[in-house]
C-alpha angles and dihedrals in degrees: 000000000000120000095256092053091043090054091047093051092044091053090044091055089058096046107030098093093051093042090052091049091050092048092051093046091049092050093048091048094051092045090049091052091049091050090050092050090053098043095046096047113115105187116058098150110217092355115097113199115225115268092256091047084221116190130189136187134206133186126222124198117337091222093052102030125202111174115192150162128211129208121200125212142110146271117205090348095306120119113250135177122207120194131199118195145181101219125199091152096075097025117121091212137043089264119078128237123223125236143185119197148173102250104175140001095051132098119227088251091058092047091051091051089050093049092048089059096044113118120228099213137121091019093305118129139169118261134170104314101349148356132314137196131204106217123208106254093215094051104055116183110140096184095047092048094047091046089055092047095046090047088057091045093051091047092054091043091051097042096043095055086215106163127189116273 
């Protein structure tokens, strides 16, 4: 092990426990805020949240984080899951982008129809199974930005007439 790596590892041994605690606390805080954004939202267009307005979060890869929250409900009587996420994994910069997507209950054909109608305005763009937004790093307001993004998502969902398959 060269000296630079040895110094890095030695310093890491002193700080790892605290850094891990901070990383876990940060992740839980972001997930909690995302769950609150989902559960307190009033206008979902054709999507009806489940009666319990249950939300859930998962974590993918600590080295390429994607923090998210899911809300379960239905559209036209079919079960649907919608996910919001803070995504560093696919981000082209060190700052994440935000996304809202159709996670389950839709065929690939329905998702493609939805994406074809997605506007690319006000920093909102189509990605994977939904819409994404690149926030301004110096103007942090998670709720405001997700409200804007979800408004666009609901508008496309409503206007497209895309129903679960």
